[in-house]
PDB file of C-alpha atoms in Angstrom:
ATOM      1  CA  MET A  28     -12.743 -13.145 -14.605  1.00  0.00           C
ATOM      2  CA  ALA A  29     -11.182  -9.831 -15.625  1.00  0.00           C
ATOM      3  CA  TYR A  30      -7.430  -9.827 -15.217  1.00  0.00           C
ATOM      4  CA  LYS A  31      -5.625  -7.228 -13.135  1.00  0.00           C
ATOM      5  CA  LYS A  32      -3.255  -4.835 -14.822  1.00  0.00           C
ATOM      6  CA  PRO A  33       0.320  -5.616 -13.668  1.00  0.00           C
ATOM      7  CA  GLU A  34       0.821  -2.027 -12.514  1.00  0.00           C
ATOM      8  CA  SER A  35      -0.050  -0.798  -9.045  1.00  0.00           C
ATOM      9  CA  ALA A  36       0.174   1.994  -6.501  1.00  0.00           C
ATOM     10  CA  LEU A  37       1.694   1.545  -3.044  1.00  0.00           C
ATOM     11  CA  VAL A  38       0.716   4.189  -0.484  1.00  0.00           C
ATOM     12  CA  VAL A  39       2.504   4.222   2.870  1.00  0.00           C
ATOM     13  CA  LEU A  40       0.357   5.945   5.510  1.00  0.00           C
ATOM     14  CA  TYR A  41       2.004   7.367   8.601  1.00  0.00           C
ATOM     15  CA  ASP A  42       0.830   9.608  11.425  1.00  0.00           C
ATOM     16  CA  GLU A  43       2.102  12.631  13.351  1.00  0.00           C
ATOM     17  CA  HIS A  44       3.996  10.267  15.698  1.00  0.00           C
ATOM     18  CA  HIS A  45       5.806   8.704  12.709  1.00  0.00           C
ATOM     19  CA  ARG A  46       3.897   5.456  13.184  1.00  0.00           C
ATOM     20  CA  VAL A  47       3.077   3.410  10.107  1.00  0.00           C
ATOM     21  CA  LEU A  48      -0.374   2.017   9.326  1.00  0.00           C
ATOM     22  CA  LEU A  49      -0.174  -1.723   8.649  1.00  0.00           C
ATOM     23  CA  LEU A  50      -3.038  -3.700   7.121  1.00  0.00           C
ATOM     24  CA  GLN A  51      -3.434  -7.469   7.550  1.00  0.00           C
ATOM     25  CA  ARG A  52      -4.541  -9.268   4.376  1.00  0.00           C
ATOM     26  CA  MET A  53      -7.666 -11.414   4.451  1.00  0.00           C
ATOM     27  CA  ASP A  54      -6.219 -14.078   2.148  1.00  0.00           C
ATOM     28  CA  ASP A  55      -2.965 -14.455   4.106  1.00  0.00           C
ATOM     29  CA  ALA A  56      -3.042 -13.448   7.777  1.00  0.00           C
ATOM     30  CA  SER A  57       0.767 -13.490   7.971  1.00  0.00           C
ATOM     31  CA  PHE A  58       0.948 -10.814   5.239  1.00  0.00           C
ATOM     32  CA  TRP A  59       0.989  -7.224   6.524  1.00  0.00           C
ATOM     33  CA  GLN A  60       1.183  -4.373   4.062  1.00  0.00           C
ATOM     34  CA  SER A  61       0.494  -0.735   3.312  1.00  0.00           C
ATOM     35  CA  VAL A  62      -2.349   0.376   1.043  1.00  0.00           C
ATOM     36  CA  THR A  63      -1.845  -1.083  -2.418  1.00  0.00           C
ATOM     37  CA  GLY A  64      -3.864  -1.800  -5.508  1.00  0.00           C
ATOM     38  CA  ALA A  65      -3.815  -2.224  -9.263  1.00  0.00           C
ATOM     39  CA  LEU A  66      -4.346   0.634 -11.687  1.00  0.00           C
ATOM     40  CA  GLU A  67      -7.672   0.482 -13.467  1.00  0.00           C
ATOM     41  CA  GLU A  68      -7.932   1.059 -17.214  1.00  0.00           C
ATOM     42  CA  GLY A  69      -7.173   4.695 -18.090  1.00  0.00           C
ATOM     43  CA  GLU A  70      -6.276   5.587 -14.494  1.00  0.00           C
ATOM     44  CA  LEU A  71      -3.127   7.511 -13.572  1.00  0.00           C
ATOM     45  CA  PRO A  72      -1.040   6.142 -10.672  1.00  0.00           C
ATOM     46  CA  ILE A  73      -1.885   9.138  -8.442  1.00  0.00           C
ATOM     47  CA  GLU A  74      -5.591   8.543  -9.088  1.00  0.00           C
ATOM     48  CA  THR A  75      -5.133   4.917  -8.077  1.00  0.00           C
ATOM     49  CA  ALA A  76      -3.380   6.043  -4.901  1.00  0.00           C
ATOM     50  CA  TYR A  77      -6.303   8.245  -3.829  1.00  0.00           C
ATOM     51  CA  ARG A  78      -8.867   5.592  -4.808  1.00  0.00           C
ATOM     52  CA  GLU A  79      -7.090   2.766  -2.991  1.00  0.00           C
ATOM     53  CA  VAL A  80      -6.605   4.795   0.199  1.00  0.00           C
ATOM     54  CA  PHE A  81     -10.341   5.454   0.240  1.00  0.00           C
ATOM     55  CA  GLU A  82     -11.318   1.877  -0.662  1.00  0.00           C
ATOM     56  CA  GLU A  83      -8.994   0.203   1.845  1.00  0.00           C
ATOM     57  CA  THR A  84      -9.189   2.615   4.802  1.00  0.00           C
ATOM     58  CA  GLY A  85     -12.247   4.799   4.264  1.00  0.00           C
ATOM     59  CA  ILE A  86     -10.011   7.893   4.314  1.00  0.00           C
ATOM     60  CA  ASP A  87     -11.128  10.321   1.616  1.00  0.00           C
ATOM     61  CA  ALA A  88      -7.833  12.199   1.364  1.00  0.00           C
ATOM     62  CA  LYS A  89      -9.096  14.675  -1.247  1.00  0.00           C
ATOM     63  CA  SER A  90     -12.140  15.668   0.796  1.00  0.00           C
ATOM     64  CA  LEU A  91      -9.951  16.075   3.882  1.00  0.00           C
ATOM     65  CA  GLY A  92      -7.517  18.282   1.955  1.00  0.00           C
ATOM     66  CA  LEU A  93      -4.686  15.768   2.341  1.00  0.00           C
ATOM     67  CA  ARG A  94      -2.084  15.538  -0.394  1.00  0.00           C
ATOM     68  CA  ILE A  95      -0.643  12.175  -1.311  1.00  0.00           C
ATOM     69  CA  ASN A  96       3.082  12.515  -1.974  1.00  0.00           C
ATOM     70  CA  ASN A  97       4.282  11.078  -5.268  1.00  0.00           C
ATOM     71  CA  HIS A  98       7.869   9.941  -4.788  1.00  0.00           C
ATOM     72  CA  HIS A  99       8.365   9.361  -8.533  1.00  0.00           C
ATOM     73  CA  LYS A 100       9.767   5.947  -7.686  1.00  0.00           C
ATOM     74  CA  GLN A 101       8.840   2.744  -9.451  1.00  0.00           C
ATOM     75  CA  ASN A 102       9.637  -0.775  -8.375  1.00  0.00           C
ATOM     76  CA  LYS A 103       9.520  -3.864 -10.545  1.00  0.00           C
ATOM     77  CA  TYR A 104       8.997  -7.090  -8.675  1.00  0.00           C
ATOM     78  CA  ILE A 105       8.020 -10.698  -9.274  1.00  0.00           C
ATOM     79  CA  ILE A 106       4.347 -11.337  -8.558  1.00  0.00           C
ATOM     80  CA  ARG A 107       3.851 -13.929  -5.845  1.00  0.00           C
ATOM     81  CA  LYS A 108       3.086 -17.316  -7.486  1.00  0.00           C
ATOM     82  CA  ARG A 109      -0.208 -17.701  -5.618  1.00  0.00           C
ATOM     83  CA  TRP A 110      -1.454 -14.406  -7.144  1.00  0.00           C
ATOM     84  CA  GLN A 111      -0.225 -14.782 -10.739  1.00  0.00           C
ATOM     85  CA  ARG A 112      -3.596 -16.264 -11.789  1.00  0.00           C
ATOM     86  CA  ARG A 113      -5.113 -12.792 -11.256  1.00  0.00           C
ATOM     87  CA  TYR A 114      -3.025 -11.388 -14.110  1.00  0.00           C
ATOM     88  CA  PRO A 115      -2.948 -12.087 -17.860  1.00  0.00           C
ATOM     89  CA  PRO A 116      -1.342 -15.472 -18.659  1.00  0.00           C
ATOM     90  CA  GLY A 117       2.447 -15.302 -18.650  1.00  0.00           C
ATOM     91  CA  THR A 118       2.592 -12.183 -16.460  1.00  0.00           C
ATOM     92  CA  GLU A 119       5.301 -12.529 -13.848  1.00  0.00           C
ATOM     93  CA  HIS A 120       6.224  -8.935 -12.958  1.00  0.00           C
ATOM     94  CA  ASN A 121       4.388  -5.923 -11.578  1.00  0.00           C
ATOM     95  CA  ILE A 122       5.366  -2.251 -11.769  1.00  0.00           C
ATOM     96  CA  GLU A 123       4.633  -0.438  -8.502  1.00  0.00           C
ATOM     97  CA  HIS A 124       4.409   3.361  -8.119  1.00  0.00           C
ATOM     98  CA  VAL A 125       5.357   4.581  -4.630  1.00  0.00           C
ATOM     99  CA  PHE A 126       3.436   7.208  -2.651  1.00  0.00           C
ATOM    100  CA  SER A 127       3.048   8.274   0.976  1.00  0.00           C
ATOM    101  CA  LEU A 128       0.416  10.085   2.984  1.00  0.00           C
ATOM    102  CA  LYS A 129       0.587  11.655   6.432  1.00  0.00           C
ATOM    103  CA  VAL A 130      -2.706  11.389   8.329  1.00  0.00           C
ATOM    104  CA  SER A 131      -3.712  12.097  11.901  1.00  0.00           C
ATOM    105  CA  SER A 132      -3.862   9.012  14.095  1.00  0.00           C
ATOM    106  CA  ASP A 133      -7.334  10.276  15.106  1.00  0.00           C
ATOM    107  CA  THR A 134      -8.599   9.770  11.555  1.00  0.00           C
ATOM    108  CA  PRO A 135     -11.175   6.955  11.617  1.00  0.00           C
ATOM    109  CA  ILE A 136     -10.175   3.813   9.708  1.00  0.00           C
ATOM    110  CA  SER A 137     -12.855   1.705   8.066  1.00  0.00           C
ATOM    111  CA  LEU A 138     -11.559  -1.585   6.678  1.00  0.00           C
ATOM    112  CA  THR A 139     -13.189  -3.272   3.708  1.00  0.00           C
ATOM    113  CA  GLU A 140     -10.431  -5.488   2.308  1.00  0.00           C
ATOM    114  CA  HIS A 141      -8.334  -6.400   5.360  1.00  0.00           C
ATOM    115  CA  LEU A 142      -8.746  -8.281   8.636  1.00  0.00           C
ATOM    116  CA  GLN A 143      -7.328  -5.603  10.904  1.00  0.00           C
ATOM    117  CA  TYR A 144      -5.013  -2.630  11.085  1.00  0.00           C
ATOM    118  CA  GLU A 145      -2.357  -1.438  13.496  1.00  0.00           C
ATOM    119  CA  TRP A 146      -0.369   1.761  13.921  1.00  0.00           C
ATOM    120  CA  VAL A 147       3.213   0.632  14.638  1.00  0.00           C
ATOM    121  CA  SER A 148       6.626   2.240  14.938  1.00  0.00           C
ATOM    122  CA  LYS A 149       8.725   2.544  11.817  1.00  0.00           C
ATOM    123  CA  GLU A 150      11.084  -0.098  13.214  1.00  0.00           C
ATOM    124  CA  GLU A 151       8.264  -2.558  13.849  1.00  0.00           C
ATOM    125  CA  ALA A 152       6.808  -1.911  10.403  1.00  0.00           C
ATOM    126  CA  LEU A 153      10.164  -2.739   8.830  1.00  0.00           C
ATOM    127  CA  GLN A 154      10.136  -6.082  10.664  1.00  0.00           C
ATOM    128  CA  ARG A 155       6.518  -7.024   9.920  1.00  0.00           C
ATOM    129  CA  LEU A 156       5.966  -5.929   6.331  1.00  0.00           C
ATOM    130  CA  TRP A 157       6.106  -8.866   3.936  1.00  0.00           C
ATOM    131  CA  SER A 158       7.095  -7.047   0.759  1.00  0.00           C
ATOM    132  CA  PRO A 159      10.686  -5.860   0.303  1.00  0.00           C
ATOM    133  CA  SER A 160       9.495  -2.890  -1.782  1.00  0.00           C
ATOM    134  CA  ASN A 161       7.026  -1.931   0.963  1.00  0.00           C
ATOM    135  CA  ARG A 162       9.826  -2.083   3.571  1.00  0.00           C
ATOM    136  CA  GLU A 163      12.011   0.080   1.328  1.00  0.00           C
ATOM    137  CA  ALA A 164       9.225   2.671   0.936  1.00  0.00           C
ATOM    138  CA  VAL A 165       8.742   2.869   4.702  1.00  0.00           C
ATOM    139  CA  SER A 166      12.486   3.155   5.220  1.00  0.00           C
ATOM    140  CA  LEU A 167      12.865   5.950   2.650  1.00  0.00           C
ATOM    141  CA  PHE A 168       9.680   7.981   3.051  1.00  0.00           C
ATOM    142  CA  VAL A 169       8.524   7.772   6.678  1.00  0.00           C
ATOM    143  CA  PRO A 170      10.360  10.297   8.866  1.00  0.00           C
ATOM    144  CA  ASN A 171      12.214   8.984  11.881  1.00  0.00           C
ATOM    145  CA  ALA A 172      10.677   9.708  15.294  1.00  0.00           C
ATOM    146  CA  SER A 173      12.234  12.686  17.050  1.00  0.00           C
TER     147      SER A 173
END
């Protein structure tokens, strides 16, 4: 098995109504998250962000002329014990680069790596997201509803 690089991109998607797209993990149905994924060898974080949005939602942001916002924010967090086996032995921390993307709620979503998705209010997202860094990103980078 090839190990994952302990560096990832987190992309918070939100729509014109300031609702946040939540994705339910296949390997833990209680775990809701935004788009996220590890950097591949030689890949820049922004490239990972575009790739992961496409892989996890089917949204080809570049083709649609959508710009992913790089917030130039990095989080360092402890990798969940149950997932540490995916990383090189002794790896306990991950570095996460934070991005956001505004998309129309009419944009079709095609899941490949998650059980289901939901568009929810910012407040509900903050309650349901498992990861503290994901909650912080939603809090900081998703506009409040008018």
